[in-house]
Coordinates of C-alpha atoms and ligand atoms in Angstrom, one line a residue:
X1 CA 28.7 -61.8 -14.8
X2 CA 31.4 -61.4 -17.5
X3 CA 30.8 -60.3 -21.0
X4 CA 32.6 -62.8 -23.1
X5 CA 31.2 -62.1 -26.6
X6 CA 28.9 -59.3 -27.8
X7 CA 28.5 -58.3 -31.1
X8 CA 26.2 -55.9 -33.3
X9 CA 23.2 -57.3 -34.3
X10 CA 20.8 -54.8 -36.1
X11 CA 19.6 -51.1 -36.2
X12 CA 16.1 -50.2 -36.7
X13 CA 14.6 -47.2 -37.2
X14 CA 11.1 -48.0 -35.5
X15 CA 9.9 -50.9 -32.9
X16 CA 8.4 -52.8 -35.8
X17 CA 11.7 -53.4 -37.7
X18 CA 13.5 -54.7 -34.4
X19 CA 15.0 -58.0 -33.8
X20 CA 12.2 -60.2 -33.5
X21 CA 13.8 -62.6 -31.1
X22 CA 12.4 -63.7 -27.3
X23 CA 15.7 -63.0 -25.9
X24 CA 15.6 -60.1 -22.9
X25 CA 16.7 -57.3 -23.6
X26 CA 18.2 -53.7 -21.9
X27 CA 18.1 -50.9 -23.3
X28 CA 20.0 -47.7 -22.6
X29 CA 18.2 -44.0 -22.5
X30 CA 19.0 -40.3 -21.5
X31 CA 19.6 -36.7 -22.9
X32 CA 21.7 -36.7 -26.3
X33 CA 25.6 -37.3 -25.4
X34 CA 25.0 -38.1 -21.8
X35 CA 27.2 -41.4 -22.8
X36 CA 24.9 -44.0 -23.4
X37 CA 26.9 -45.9 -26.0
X38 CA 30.7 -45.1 -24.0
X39 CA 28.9 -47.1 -21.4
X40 CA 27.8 -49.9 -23.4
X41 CA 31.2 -50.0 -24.7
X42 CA 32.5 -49.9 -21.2
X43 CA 30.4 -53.0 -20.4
X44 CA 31.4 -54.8 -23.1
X45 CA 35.1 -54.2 -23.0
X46 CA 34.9 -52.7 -26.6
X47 CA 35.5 -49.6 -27.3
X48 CA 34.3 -50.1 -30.9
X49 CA 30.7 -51.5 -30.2
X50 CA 28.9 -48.5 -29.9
X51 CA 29.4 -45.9 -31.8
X52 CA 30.6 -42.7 -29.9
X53 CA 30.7 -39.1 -30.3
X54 CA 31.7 -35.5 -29.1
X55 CA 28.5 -33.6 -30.3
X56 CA 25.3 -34.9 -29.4
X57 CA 22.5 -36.5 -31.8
X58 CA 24.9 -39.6 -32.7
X59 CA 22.7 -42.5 -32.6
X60 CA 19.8 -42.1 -34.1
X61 CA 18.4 -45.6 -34.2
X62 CA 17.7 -48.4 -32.2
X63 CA 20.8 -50.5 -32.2
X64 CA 20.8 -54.4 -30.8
X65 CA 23.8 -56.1 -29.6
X66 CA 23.4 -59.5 -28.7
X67 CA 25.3 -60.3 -25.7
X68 CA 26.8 -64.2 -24.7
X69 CA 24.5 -65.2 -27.4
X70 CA 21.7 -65.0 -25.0
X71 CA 20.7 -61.4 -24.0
X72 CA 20.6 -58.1 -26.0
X73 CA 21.7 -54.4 -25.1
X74 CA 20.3 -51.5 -26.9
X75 CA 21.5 -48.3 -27.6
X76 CA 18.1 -46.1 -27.9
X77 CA 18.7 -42.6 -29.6
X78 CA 19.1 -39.5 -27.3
X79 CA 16.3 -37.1 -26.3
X80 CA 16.5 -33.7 -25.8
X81 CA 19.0 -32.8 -28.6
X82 CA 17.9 -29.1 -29.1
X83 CA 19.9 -28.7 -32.5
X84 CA 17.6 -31.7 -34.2
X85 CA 14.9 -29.9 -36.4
X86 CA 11.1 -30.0 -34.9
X87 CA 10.1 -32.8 -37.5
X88 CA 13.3 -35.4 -36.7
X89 CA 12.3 -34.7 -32.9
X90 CA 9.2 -35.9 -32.9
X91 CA 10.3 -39.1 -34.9
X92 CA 12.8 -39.5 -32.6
X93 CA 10.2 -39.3 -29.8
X94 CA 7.9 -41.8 -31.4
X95 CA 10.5 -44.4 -31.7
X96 CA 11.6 -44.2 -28.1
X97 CA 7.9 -43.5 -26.7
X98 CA 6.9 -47.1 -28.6
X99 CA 10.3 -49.2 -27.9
X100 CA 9.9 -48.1 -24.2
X101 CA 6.0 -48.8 -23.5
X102 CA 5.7 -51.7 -26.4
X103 CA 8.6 -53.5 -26.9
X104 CA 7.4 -57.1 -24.9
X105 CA 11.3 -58.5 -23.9
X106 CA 12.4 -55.2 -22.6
X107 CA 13.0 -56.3 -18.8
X108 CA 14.7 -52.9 -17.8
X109 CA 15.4 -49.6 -19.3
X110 CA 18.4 -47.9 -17.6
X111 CA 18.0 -44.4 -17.8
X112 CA 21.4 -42.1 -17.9
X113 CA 22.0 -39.1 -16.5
X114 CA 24.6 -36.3 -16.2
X115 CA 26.3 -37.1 -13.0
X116 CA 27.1 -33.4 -12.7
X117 CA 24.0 -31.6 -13.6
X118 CA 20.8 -30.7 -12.3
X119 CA 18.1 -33.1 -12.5
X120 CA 16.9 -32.1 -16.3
X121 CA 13.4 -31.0 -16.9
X122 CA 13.2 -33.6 -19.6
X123 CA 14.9 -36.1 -17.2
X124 CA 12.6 -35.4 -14.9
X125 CA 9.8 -35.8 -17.5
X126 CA 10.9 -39.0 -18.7
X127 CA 11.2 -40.5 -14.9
X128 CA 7.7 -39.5 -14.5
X129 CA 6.6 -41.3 -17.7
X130 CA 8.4 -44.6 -17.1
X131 CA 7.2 -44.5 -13.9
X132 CA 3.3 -44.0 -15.3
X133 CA 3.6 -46.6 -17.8
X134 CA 5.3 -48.9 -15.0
X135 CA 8.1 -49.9 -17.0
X136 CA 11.0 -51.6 -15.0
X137 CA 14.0 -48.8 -14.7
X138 CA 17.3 -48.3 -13.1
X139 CA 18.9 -44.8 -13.1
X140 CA 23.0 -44.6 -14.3
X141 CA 24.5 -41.7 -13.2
X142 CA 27.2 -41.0 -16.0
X143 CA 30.9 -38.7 -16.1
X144 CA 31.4 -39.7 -12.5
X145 CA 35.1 -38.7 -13.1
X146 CA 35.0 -35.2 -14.2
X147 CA 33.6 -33.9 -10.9
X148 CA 35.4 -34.5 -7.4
X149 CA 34.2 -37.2 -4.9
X150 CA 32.6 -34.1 -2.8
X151 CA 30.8 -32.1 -6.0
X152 CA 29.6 -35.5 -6.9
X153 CA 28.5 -36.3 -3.5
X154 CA 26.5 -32.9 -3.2
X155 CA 24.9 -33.2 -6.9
X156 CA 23.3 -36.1 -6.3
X157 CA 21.6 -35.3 -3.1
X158 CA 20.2 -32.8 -4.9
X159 CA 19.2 -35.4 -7.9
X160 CA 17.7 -37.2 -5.0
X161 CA 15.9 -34.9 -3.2
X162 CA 13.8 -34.0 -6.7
X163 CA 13.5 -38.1 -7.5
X164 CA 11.6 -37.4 -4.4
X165 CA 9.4 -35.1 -5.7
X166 CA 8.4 -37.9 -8.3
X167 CA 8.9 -41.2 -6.6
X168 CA 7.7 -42.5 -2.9
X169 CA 10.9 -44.1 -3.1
X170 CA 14.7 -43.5 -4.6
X171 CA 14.7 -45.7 -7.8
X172 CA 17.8 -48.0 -7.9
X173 CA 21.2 -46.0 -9.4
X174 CA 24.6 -46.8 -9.9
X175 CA 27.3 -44.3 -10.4
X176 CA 29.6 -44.8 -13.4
X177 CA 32.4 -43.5 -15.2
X178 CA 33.1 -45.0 -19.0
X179 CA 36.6 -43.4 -18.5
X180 CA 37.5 -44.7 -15.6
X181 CA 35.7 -48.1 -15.7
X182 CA 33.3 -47.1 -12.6
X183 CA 30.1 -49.0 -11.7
X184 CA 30.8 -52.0 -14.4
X185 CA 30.8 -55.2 -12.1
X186 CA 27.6 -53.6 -10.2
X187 CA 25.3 -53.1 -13.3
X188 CA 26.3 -56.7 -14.6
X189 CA 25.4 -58.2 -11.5
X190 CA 22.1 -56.4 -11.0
X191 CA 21.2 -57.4 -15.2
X192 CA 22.1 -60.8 -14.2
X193 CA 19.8 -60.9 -11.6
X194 CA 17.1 -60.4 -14.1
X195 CA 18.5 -63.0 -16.6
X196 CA 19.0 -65.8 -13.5
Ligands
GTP1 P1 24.1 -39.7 -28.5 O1 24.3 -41.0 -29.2 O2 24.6 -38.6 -29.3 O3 22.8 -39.5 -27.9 O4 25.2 -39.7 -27.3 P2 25.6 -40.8 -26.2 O5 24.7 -40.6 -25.0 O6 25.6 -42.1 -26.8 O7 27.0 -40.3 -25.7 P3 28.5 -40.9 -26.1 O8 28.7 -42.2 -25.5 O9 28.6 -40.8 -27.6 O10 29.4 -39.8 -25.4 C1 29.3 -38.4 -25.6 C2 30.6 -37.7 -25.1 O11 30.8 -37.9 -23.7 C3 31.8 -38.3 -25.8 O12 32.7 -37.3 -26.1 C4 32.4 -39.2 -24.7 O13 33.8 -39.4 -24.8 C5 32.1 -38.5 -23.4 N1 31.9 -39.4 -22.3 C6 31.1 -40.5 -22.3 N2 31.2 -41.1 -21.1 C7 32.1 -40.5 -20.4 C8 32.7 -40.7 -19.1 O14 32.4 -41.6 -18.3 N3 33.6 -39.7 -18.7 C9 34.0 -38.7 -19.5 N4 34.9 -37.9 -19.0 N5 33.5 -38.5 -20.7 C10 32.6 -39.4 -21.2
MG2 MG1 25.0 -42.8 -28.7

């Protein structure tokens, strides 16, 4: 699939102000400044979509972009930021605890991680939550071009072997870079598998 328009819709700052529309929709989740909305941009061949940053807490609403005039993409807000105060971390949890388990057009939440980390403790946690509430998921591993092929390789065996620990089975993952234009084609194929 080919993204040939896509355009910013709306923000919303809780599930009930969001596009009410029965378009599906995709939204994008993971740890503050993991590079949730440099990969939207990356998929949308528009650097300016989403708005990007260098310190973590950027978007902190739910943003729709309506894609070919038939599906959405949504940049969620991050978790885990440890600089937001107690009271804005909560409200930030709310709004991505009732868009994840509520919002009725989601059809898959791709969940980003850190290609060169550890699995996270609130990674993990989040997994384990989605995989509770059964909602349809796809993991993105992100900043695949800051480590070598090898480190990379070796990090994510280890990512895997603790997916283990939480799932029967490895969820489905692609490897991407925002930089370097890694793993593009394979995620619009898979979404369009969904919209077909
Ligand atoms: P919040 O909205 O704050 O939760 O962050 P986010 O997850 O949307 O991250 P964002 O896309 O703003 O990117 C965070 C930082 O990581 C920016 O400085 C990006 O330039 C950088 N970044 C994102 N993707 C990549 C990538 O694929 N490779 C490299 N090298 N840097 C990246
Ligand atoms: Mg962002």
């Amino acid at each position: 699939m080919i993204i040939k328009k896509a355009a910013f819709h709306k923000s919303s700052s809780k599930l009930s102000e969001c596009v009410r529309s029965p378009l599906p929709e995709f939204g994008f989740i993971g740890r503050s400044n993991v590079g949730k909305s440099s990969l939207i941009n990356m998929l949308c061949n528009n650097n300016k979509l989403a708005k990007t940053s260098a310190s973590p807490g950027k978007t902190k609403l739910i943003n729709h972009f309506i894609i070919n005039d038939n599906w959405y993409i949504v940049d969620l807000p991050g978790y885990g930021y440890a600089k937001t105060s107690k009271v804005q971390k909560s409200e930030f949890e709310t709004i991505i605890i009732e868009y994840c388990s509520k919002r009725e057009n989601l059809v898959c939440l791709f969940i980003l991680i850190d290609s060169r980390l550890p699995l996270q403790q609130i990674d993990a946690e989040f997994l384990q939550w989605c995989g509770e509430k059964e909602i349809p998921f796809a993991i993105i591993y992100t900043k695949a071009d800051k480590n070598s092929k090898a480190e990379l390789k070796k990090n994510l065996e280890l990512i895997e072997e603790k997916l283990l620990l939480i799932f029967s089975e490895l969820p489905n993952s692609f490897i991407t870079s925002a930089e370097k234009i890694i793993g593009k084609d394979d995620i619009l194929d898979f979404i369009e598998g969904y919209l077909k």
